[in-house]
PDB file of C-alpha atoms and ligand atoms in Angstrom:
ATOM      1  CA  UNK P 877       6.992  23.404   5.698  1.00 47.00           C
ATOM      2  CA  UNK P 878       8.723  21.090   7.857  1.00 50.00           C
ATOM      3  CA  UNK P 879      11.533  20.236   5.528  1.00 51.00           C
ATOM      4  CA  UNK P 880      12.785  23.629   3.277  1.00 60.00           C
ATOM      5  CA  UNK P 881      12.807  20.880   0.201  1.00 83.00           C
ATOM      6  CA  UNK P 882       9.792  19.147   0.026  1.00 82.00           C
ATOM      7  CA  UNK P 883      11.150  16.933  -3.117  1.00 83.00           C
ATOM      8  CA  UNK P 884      13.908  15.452  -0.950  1.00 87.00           C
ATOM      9  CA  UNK P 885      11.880  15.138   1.857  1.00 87.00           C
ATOM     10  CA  UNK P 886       8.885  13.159   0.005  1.00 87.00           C
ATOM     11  CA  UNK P 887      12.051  11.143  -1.457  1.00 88.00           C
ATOM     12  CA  UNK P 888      13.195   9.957   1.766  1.00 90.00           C
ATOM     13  CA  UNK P 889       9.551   9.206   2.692  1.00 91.00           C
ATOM     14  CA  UNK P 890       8.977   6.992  -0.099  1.00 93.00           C
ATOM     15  CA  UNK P 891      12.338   5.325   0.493  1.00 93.00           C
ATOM     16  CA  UNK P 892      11.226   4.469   3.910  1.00 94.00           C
ATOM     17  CA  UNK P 893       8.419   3.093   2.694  1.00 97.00           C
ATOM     18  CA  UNK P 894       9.498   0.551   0.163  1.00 94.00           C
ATOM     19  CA  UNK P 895       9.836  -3.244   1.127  1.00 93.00           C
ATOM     20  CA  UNK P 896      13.369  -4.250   1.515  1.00 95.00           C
ATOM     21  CA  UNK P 897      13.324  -8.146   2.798  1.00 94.00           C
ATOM     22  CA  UNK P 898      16.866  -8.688   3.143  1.00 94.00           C
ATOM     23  CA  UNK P 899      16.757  -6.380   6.497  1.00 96.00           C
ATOM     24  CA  UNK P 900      13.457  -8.153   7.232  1.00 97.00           C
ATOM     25  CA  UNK P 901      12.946 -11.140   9.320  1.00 97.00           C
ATOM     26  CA  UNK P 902      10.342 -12.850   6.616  1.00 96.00           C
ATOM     27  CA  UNK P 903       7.155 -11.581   8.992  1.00 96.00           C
ATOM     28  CA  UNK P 904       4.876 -11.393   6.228  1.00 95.00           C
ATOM     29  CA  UNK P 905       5.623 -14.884   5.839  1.00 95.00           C
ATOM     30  CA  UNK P 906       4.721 -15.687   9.426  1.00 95.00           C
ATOM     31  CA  UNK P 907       2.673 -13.345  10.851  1.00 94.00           C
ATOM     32  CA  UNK P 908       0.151 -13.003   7.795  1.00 92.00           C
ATOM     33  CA  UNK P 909      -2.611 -15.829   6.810  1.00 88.00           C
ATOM     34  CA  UNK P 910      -2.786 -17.230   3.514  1.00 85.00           C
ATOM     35  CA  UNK P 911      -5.700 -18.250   1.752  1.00 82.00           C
ATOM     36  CA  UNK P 912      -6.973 -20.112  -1.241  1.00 78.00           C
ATOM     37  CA  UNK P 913      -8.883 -17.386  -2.480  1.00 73.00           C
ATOM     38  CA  UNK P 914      -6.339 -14.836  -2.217  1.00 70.00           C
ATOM     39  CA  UNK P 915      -3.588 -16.124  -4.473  1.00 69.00           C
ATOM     40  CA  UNK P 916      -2.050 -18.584  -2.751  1.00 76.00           C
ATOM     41  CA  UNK P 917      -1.973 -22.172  -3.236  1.00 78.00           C
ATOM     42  CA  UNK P 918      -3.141 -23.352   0.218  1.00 80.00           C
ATOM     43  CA  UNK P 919      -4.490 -21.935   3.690  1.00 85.00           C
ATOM     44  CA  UNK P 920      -2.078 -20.885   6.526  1.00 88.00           C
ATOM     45  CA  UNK P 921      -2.736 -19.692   9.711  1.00 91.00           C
ATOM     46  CA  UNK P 922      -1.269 -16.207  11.373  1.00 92.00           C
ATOM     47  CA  UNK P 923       1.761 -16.934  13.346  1.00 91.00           C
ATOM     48  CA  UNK P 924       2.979 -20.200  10.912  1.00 92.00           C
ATOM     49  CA  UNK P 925       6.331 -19.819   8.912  1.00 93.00           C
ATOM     50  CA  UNK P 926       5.122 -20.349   5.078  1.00 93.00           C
ATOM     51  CA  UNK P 927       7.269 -23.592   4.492  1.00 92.00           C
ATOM     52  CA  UNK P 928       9.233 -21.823   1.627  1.00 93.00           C
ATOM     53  CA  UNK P 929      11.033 -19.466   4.381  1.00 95.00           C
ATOM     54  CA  UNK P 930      14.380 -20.519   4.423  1.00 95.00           C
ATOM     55  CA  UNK P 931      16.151 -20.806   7.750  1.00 94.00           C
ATOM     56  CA  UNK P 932      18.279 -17.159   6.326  1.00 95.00           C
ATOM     57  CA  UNK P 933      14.708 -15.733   6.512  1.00 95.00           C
ATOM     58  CA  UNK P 934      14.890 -15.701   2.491  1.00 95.00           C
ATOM     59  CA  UNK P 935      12.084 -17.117   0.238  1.00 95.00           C
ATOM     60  CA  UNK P 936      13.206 -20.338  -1.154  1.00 95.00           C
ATOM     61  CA  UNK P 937      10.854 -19.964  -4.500  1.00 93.00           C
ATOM     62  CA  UNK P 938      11.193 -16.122  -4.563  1.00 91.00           C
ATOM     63  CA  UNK P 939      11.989 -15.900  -8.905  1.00 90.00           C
ATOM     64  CA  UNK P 940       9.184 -18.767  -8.927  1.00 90.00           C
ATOM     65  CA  UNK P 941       6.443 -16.734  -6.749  1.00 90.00           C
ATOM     66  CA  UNK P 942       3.719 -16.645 -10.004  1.00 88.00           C
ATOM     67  CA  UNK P 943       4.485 -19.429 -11.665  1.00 89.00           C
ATOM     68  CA  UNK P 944       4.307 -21.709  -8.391  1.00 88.00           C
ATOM     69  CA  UNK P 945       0.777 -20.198  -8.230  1.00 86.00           C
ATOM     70  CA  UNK P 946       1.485 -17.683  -5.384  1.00 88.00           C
ATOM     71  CA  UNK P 947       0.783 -14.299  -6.678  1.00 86.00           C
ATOM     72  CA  UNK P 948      -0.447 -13.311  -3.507  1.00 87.00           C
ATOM     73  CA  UNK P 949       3.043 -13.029  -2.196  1.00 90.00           C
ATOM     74  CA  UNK P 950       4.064 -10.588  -5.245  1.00 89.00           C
ATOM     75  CA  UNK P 951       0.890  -8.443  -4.346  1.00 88.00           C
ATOM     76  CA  UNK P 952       1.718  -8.269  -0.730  1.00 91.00           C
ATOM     77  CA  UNK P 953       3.314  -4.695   0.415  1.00 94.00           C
ATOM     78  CA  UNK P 954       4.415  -4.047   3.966  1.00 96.00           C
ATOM     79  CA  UNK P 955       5.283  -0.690   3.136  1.00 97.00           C
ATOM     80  CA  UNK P 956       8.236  -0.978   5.269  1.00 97.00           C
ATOM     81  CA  UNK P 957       6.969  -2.115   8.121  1.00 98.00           C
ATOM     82  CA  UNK P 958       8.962  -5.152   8.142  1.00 97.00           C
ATOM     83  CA  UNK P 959      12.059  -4.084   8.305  1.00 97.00           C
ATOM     84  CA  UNK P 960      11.192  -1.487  10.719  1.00 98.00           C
ATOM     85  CA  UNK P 961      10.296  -3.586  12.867  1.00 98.00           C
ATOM     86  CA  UNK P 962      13.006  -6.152  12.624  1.00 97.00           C
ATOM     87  CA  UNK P 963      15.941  -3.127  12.714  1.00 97.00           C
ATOM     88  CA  UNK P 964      14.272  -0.407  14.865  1.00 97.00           C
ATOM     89  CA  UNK P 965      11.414  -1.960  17.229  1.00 98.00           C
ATOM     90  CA  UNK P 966      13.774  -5.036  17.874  1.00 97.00           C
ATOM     91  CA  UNK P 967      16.806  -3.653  17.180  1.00 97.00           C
ATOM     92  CA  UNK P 968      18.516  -6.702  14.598  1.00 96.00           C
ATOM     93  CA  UNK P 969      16.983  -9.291  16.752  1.00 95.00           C
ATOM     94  CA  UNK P 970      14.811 -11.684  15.144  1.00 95.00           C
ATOM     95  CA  UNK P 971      11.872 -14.703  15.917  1.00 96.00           C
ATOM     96  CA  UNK P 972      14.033 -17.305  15.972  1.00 94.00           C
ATOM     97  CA  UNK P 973      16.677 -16.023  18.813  1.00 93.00           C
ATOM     98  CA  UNK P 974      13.802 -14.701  20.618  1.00 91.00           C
ATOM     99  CA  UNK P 975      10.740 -17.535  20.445  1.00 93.00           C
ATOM    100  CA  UNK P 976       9.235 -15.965  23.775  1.00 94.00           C
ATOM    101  CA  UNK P 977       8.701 -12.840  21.612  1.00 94.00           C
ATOM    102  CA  UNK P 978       8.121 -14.093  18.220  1.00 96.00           C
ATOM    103  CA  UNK P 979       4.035 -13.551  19.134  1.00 95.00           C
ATOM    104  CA  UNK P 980       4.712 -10.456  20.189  1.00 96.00           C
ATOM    105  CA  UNK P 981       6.885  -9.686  16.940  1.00 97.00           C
ATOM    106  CA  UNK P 982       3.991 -10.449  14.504  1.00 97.00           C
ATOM    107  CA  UNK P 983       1.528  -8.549  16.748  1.00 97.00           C
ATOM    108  CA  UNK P 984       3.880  -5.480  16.042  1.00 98.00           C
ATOM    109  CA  UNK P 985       4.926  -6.201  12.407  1.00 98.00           C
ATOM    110  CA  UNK P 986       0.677  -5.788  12.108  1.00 97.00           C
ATOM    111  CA  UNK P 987       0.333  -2.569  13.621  1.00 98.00           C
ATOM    112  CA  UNK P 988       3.381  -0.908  12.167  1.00 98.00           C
ATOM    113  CA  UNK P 989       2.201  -1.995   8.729  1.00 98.00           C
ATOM    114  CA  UNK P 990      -1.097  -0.293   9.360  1.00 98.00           C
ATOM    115  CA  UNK P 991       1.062   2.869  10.310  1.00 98.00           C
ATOM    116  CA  UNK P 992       3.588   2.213   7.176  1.00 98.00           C
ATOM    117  CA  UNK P 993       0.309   1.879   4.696  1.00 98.00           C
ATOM    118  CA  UNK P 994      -0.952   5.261   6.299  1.00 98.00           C
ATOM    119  CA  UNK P 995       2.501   7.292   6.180  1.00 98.00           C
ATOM    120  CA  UNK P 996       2.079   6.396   2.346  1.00 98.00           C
ATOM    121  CA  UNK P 997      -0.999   7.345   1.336  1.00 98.00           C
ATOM    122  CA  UNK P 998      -0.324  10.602   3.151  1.00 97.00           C
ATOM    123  CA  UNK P 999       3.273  11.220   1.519  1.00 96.00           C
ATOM    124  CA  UNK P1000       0.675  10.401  -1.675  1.00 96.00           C
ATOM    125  CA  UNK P1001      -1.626  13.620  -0.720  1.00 96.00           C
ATOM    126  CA  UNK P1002       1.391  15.809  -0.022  1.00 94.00           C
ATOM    127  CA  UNK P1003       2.819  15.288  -3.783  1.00 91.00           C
ATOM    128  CA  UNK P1004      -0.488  15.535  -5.061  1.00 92.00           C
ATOM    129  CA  UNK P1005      -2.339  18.614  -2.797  1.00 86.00           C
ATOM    130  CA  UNK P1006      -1.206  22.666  -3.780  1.00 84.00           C
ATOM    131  CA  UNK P1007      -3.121  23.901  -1.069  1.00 85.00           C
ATOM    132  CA  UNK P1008      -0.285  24.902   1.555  1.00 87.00           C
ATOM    133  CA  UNK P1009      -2.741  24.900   4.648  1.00 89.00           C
ATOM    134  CA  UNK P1010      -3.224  21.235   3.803  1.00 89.00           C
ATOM    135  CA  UNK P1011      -0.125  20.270   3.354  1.00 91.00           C
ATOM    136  CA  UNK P1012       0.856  21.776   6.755  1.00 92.00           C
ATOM    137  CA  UNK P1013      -1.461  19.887   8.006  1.00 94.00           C
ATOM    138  CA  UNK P1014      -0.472  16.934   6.042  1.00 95.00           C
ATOM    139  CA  UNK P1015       3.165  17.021   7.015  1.00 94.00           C
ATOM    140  CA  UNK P1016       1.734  17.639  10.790  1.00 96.00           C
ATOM    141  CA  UNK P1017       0.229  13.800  10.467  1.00 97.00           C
ATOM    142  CA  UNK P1018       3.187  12.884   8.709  1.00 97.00           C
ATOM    143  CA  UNK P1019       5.386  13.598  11.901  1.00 96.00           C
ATOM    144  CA  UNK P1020       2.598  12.434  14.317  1.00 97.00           C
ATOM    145  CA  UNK P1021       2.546   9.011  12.799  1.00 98.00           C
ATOM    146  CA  UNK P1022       6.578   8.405  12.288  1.00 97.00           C
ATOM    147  CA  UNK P1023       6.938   9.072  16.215  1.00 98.00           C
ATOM    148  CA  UNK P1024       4.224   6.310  16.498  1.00 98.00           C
ATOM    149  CA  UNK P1025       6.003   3.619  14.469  1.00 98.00           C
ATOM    150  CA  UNK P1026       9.449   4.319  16.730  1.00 98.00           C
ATOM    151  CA  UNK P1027       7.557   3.422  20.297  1.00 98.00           C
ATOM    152  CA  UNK P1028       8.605   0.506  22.007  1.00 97.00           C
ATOM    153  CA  UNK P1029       6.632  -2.394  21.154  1.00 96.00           C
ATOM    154  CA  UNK P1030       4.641  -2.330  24.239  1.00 96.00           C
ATOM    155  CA  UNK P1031       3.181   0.983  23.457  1.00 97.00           C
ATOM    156  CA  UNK P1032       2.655   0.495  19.951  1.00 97.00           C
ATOM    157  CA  UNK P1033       0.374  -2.783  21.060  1.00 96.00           C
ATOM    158  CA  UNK P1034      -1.626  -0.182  23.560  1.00 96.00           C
ATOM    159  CA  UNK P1035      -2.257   2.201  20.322  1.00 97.00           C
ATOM    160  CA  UNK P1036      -5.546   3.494  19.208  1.00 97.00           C
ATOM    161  CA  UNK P1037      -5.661   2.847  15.684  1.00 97.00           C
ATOM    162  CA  UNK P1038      -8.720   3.351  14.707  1.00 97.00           C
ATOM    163  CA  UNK P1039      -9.077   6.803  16.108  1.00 98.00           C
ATOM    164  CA  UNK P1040      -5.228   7.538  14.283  1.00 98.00           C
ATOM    165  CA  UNK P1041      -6.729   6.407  11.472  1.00 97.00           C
ATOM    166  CA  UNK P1042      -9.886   8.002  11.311  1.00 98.00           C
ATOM    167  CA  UNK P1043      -8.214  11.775  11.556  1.00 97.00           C
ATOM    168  CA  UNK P1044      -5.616  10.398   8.581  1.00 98.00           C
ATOM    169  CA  UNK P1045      -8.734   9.572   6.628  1.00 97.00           C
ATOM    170  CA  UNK P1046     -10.064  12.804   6.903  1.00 96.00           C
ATOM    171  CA  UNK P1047      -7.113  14.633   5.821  1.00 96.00           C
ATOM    172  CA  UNK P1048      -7.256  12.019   2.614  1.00 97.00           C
ATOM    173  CA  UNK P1049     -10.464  12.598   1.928  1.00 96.00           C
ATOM    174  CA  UNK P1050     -10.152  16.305   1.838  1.00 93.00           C
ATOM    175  CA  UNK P1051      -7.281  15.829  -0.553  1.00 95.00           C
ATOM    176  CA  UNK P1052      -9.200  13.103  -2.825  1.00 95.00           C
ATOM    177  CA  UNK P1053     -11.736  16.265  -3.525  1.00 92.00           C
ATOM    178  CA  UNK P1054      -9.231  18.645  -4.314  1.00 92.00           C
ATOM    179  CA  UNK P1055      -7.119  16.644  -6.791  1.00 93.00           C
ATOM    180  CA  UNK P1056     -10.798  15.328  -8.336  1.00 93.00           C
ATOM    181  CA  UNK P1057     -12.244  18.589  -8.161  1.00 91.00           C
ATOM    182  CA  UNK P1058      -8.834  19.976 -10.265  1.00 91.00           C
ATOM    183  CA  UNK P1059      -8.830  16.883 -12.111  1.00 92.00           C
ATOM    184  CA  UNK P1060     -11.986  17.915 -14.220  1.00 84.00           C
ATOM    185  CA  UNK P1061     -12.650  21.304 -13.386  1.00 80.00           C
ATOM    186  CA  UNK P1062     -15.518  20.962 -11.370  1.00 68.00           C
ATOM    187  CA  UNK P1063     -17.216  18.427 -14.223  1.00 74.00           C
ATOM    188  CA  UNK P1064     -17.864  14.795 -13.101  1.00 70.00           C
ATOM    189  CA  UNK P1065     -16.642  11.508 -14.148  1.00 71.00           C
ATOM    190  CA  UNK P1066     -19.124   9.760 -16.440  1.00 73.00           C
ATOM    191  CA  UNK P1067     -18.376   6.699 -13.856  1.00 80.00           C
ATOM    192  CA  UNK P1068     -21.632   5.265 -13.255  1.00 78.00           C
ATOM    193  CA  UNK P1069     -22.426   2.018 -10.475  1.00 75.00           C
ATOM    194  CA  UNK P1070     -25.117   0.824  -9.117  1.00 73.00           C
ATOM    195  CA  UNK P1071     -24.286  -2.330  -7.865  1.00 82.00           C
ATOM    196  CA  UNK P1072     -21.823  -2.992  -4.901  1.00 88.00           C
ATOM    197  CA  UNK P1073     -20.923  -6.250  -3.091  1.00 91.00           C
ATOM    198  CA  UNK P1074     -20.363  -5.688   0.668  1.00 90.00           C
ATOM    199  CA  UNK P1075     -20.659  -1.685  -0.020  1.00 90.00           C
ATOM    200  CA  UNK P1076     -17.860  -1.551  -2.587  1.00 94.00           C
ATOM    201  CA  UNK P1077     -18.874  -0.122  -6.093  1.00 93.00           C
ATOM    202  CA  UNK P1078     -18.461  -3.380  -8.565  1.00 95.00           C
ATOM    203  CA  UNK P1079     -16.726  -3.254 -11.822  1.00 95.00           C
ATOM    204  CA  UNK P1080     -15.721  -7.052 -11.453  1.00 96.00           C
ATOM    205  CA  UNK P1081     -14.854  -7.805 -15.492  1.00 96.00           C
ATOM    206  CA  UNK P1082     -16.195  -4.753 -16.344  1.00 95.00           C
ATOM    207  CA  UNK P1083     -15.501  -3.129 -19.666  1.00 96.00           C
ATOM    208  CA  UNK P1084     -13.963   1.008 -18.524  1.00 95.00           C
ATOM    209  CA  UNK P1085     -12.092   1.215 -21.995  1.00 95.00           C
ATOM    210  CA  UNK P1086     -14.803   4.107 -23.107  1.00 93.00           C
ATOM    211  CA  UNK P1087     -15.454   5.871 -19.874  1.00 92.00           C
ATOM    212  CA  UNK P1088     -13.849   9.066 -18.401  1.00 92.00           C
ATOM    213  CA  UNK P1089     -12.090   7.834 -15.236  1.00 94.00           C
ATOM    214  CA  UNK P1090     -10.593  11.395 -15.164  1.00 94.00           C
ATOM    215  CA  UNK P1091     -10.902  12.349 -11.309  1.00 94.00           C
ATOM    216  CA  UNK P1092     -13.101   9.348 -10.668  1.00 94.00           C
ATOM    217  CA  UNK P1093     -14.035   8.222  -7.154  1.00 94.00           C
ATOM    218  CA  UNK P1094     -12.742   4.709  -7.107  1.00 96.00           C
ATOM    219  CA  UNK P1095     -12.172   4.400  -3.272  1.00 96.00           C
ATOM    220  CA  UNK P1096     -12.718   0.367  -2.646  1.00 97.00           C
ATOM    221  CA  UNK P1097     -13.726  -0.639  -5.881  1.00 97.00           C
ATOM    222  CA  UNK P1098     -14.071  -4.072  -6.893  1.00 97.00           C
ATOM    223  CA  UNK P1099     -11.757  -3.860 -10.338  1.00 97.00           C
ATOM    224  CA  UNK P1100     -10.958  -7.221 -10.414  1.00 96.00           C
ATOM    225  CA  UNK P1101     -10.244  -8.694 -13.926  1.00 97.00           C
ATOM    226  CA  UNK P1102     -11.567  -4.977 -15.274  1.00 97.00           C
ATOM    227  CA  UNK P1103     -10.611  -3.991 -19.172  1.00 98.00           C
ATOM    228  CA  UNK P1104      -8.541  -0.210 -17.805  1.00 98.00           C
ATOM    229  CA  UNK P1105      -7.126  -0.577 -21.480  1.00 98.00           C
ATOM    230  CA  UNK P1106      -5.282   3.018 -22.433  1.00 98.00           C
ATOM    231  CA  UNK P1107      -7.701   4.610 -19.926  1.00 97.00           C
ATOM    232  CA  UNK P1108      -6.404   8.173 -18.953  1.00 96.00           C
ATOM    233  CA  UNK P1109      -6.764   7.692 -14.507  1.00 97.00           C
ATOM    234  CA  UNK P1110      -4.981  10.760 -13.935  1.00 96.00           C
ATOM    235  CA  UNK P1111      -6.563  12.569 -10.379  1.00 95.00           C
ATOM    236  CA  UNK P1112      -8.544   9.161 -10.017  1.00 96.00           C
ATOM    237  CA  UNK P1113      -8.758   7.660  -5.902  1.00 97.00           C
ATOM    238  CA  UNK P1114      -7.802   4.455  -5.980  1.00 98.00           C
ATOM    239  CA  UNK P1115      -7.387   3.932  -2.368  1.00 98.00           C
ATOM    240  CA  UNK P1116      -7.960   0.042  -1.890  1.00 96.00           C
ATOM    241  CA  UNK P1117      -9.275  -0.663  -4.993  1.00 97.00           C
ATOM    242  CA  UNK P1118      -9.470  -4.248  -5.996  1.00 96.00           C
ATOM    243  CA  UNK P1119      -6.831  -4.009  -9.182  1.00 97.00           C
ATOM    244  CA  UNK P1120      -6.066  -7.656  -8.962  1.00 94.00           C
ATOM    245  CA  UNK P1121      -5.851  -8.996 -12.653  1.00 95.00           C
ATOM    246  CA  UNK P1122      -7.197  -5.803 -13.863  1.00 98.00           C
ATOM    247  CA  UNK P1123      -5.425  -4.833 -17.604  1.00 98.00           C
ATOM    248  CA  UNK P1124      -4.430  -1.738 -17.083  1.00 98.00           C
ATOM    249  CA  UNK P1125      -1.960  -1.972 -20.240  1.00 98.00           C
ATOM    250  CA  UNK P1126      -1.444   1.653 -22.329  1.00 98.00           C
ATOM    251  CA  UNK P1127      -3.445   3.054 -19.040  1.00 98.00           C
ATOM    252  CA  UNK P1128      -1.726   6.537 -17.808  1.00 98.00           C
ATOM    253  CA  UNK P1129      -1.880   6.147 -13.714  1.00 98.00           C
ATOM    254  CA  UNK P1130       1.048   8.722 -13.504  1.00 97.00           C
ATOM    255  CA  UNK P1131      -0.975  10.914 -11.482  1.00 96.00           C
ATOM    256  CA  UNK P1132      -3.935   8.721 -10.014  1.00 97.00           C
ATOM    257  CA  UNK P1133      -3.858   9.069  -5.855  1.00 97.00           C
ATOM    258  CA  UNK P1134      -3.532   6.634  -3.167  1.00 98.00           C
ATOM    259  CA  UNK P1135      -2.274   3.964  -5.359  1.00 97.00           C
ATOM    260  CA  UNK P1136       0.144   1.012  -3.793  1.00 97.00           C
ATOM    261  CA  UNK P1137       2.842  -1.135  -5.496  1.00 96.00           C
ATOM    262  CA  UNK P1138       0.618  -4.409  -4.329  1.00 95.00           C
ATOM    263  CA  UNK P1139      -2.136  -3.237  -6.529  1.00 97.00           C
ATOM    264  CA  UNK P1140       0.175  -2.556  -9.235  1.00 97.00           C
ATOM    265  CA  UNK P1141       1.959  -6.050  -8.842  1.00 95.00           C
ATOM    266  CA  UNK P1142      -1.606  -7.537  -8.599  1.00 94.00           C
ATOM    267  CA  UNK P1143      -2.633  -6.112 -12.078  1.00 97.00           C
ATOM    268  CA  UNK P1144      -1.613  -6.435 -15.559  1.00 97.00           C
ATOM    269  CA  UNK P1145       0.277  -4.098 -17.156  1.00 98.00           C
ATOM    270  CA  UNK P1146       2.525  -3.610 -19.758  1.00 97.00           C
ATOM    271  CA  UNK P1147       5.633  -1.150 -20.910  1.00 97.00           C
ATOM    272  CA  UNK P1148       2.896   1.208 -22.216  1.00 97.00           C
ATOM    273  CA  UNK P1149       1.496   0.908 -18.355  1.00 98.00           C
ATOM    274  CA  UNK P1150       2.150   5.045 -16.908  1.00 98.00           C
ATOM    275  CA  UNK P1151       2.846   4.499 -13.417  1.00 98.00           C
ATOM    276  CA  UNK P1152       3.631   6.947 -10.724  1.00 95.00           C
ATOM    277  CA  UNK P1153       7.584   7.581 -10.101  1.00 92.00           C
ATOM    278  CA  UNK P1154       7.183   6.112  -6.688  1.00 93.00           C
ATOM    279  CA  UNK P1155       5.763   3.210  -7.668  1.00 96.00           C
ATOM    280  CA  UNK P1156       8.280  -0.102  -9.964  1.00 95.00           C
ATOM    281  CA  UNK P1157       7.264  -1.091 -12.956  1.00 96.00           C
ATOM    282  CA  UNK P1158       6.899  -5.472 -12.240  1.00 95.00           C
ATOM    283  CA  UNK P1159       9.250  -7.277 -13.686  1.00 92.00           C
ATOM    284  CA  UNK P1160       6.574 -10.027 -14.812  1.00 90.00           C
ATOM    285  CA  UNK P1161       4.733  -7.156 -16.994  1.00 92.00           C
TER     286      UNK P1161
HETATM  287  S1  SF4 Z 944       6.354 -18.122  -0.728  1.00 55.38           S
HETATM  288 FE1  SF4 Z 944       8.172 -16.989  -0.188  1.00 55.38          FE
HETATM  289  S2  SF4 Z 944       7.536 -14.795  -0.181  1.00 55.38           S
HETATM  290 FE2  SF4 Z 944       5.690 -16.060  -0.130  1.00 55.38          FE
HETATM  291  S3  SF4 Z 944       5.237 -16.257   2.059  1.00 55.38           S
HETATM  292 FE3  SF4 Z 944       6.433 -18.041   1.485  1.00 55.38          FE
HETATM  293  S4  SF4 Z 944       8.536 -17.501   1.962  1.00 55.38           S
HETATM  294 FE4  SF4 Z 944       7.351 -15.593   1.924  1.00 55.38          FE
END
């Protein structure tokens, strides 16, 4: 093991990891593009301040965001990356000081997101995984990917993500079967789909209250608006699963895997809702 305590060193991980926009320079707010159909109340284009970004870089609606109909900003997680990028890549500097490198700014904010998202969902596989070669190998990737995310800009623009990402998927994968596998002791999940829109298994509205999501495979899963009511998700993948307006009140998601704050922001719980410790109960819940 890298670290003698693990606990502390998954702590510090997970601290990393969690959005923290008063050392941020608002790039989610610029760099990202909004649309209709994803919770906000009109289009913008990539590389346009949102017009509610104060000059301070704060969010001039920010105890409004739902109720002004933009819920896509409360389901929006950088995992980090932005202030990351505004204290480490660029050192306290920001856009507006620097308009010659804004571009270049947003380019890296979306990279080192992409490396953020990934140091989470493997920080995920070490709590959950018991089998020390593969958390070796976890905390191996772990270390890989932080020295990625403290290259200079330039380099992280020359990165090749997809073939980064592709070896932290396989390590993720491997995991997802273990903790499944554990999950239900070798039985399956009475999950059953057929139908899938764009390759992703769909459960849009669907009615999950009766089935065994114990261990279920629910990698990309179109959940939206779903009835998750008191459903037991423990050992469940719910790596980019569409949770968005899902009612997952009285569900226990203590120990599903690969979850994300913006898909818990997205859905709706309540005070019954288990979540895992890394993850913040919303306050709109
Ligand atoms: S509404 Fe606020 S949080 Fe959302 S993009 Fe605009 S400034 Fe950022």
């Amino acid at each position: 093991m890298i670290y003698e305590n693990e606990v502390n060193y998954r702590k510090e991980l997970y601290k990393s990891l969690k959005i923290d926009c008063e050392k941020c320079f608002g790039f989610c707010c610029v760099a990202l593009y909004f649309s209709k159909t994803e919770g906000f109340p009109n289009d913008k284009d990539a590389g346009k301040p949102c017009i509610n970004l104060k000059s301070d870089f704060k969010c001039s609606v920010h105890k409004n965001l739902r109720e002004k109909g933009l819920k896509g900003c409360t389901a929006y997680d950088c995992f980090g990356a932005g202030q990351k990028v505004a204290q480490v890549t660029y050192g306290g500097k920001d856009w507006r000081e620097n308009p010659q490198r804004a571009n270049q700014m947003f380019d890296t904010f979306l990279i080192m997101r992409q490396l953020h998202e990934m140091l989470w969902y493997l920080t995920n596989a070490l709590n959950a995984q018991d089998n020390s070669i593969i958390k070796e190998e976890i905390s191996h990737m772990i270390e890989e990917t932080i020295k990625l995310t403290n290259l200079e800009d330039i380099n992280i623009m020359k990165l090749d993500l997809v073939s980064h990402r592709n070896k932290v998927n396989a390590i993720l994968s491997k995991t997802s079967e273990v903790v499944r596998y554990n999950t239900n002791m070798g039985r399956k999940s009475t999950l059953k789909w057929k139908k899938t829109i764009a390759g992703r298994p769909n459960f849009i509205g669907a009615d999950l209250k009766k089935t065994n999501l114990r261990g279920a495979d629910l990698r990309g899963a179109l959940l939206i608006a779903a009835d998750l009511r008191g459903v037991d998700l423990s050992g469940a993948d719910l790596i980019g699963a569409d949770l968005r307006d899902a009612d997952i009140r009285g569900a226990n998601l203590t120990n599903s895997i690969f979850i994300t704050q913006g898909q818990i922001n997205g859905a709706k719980g309540d005070s019954n809702t288990k979540l895992p410790v890394a993850l913040t109960r919303p306050t709109y819940w």
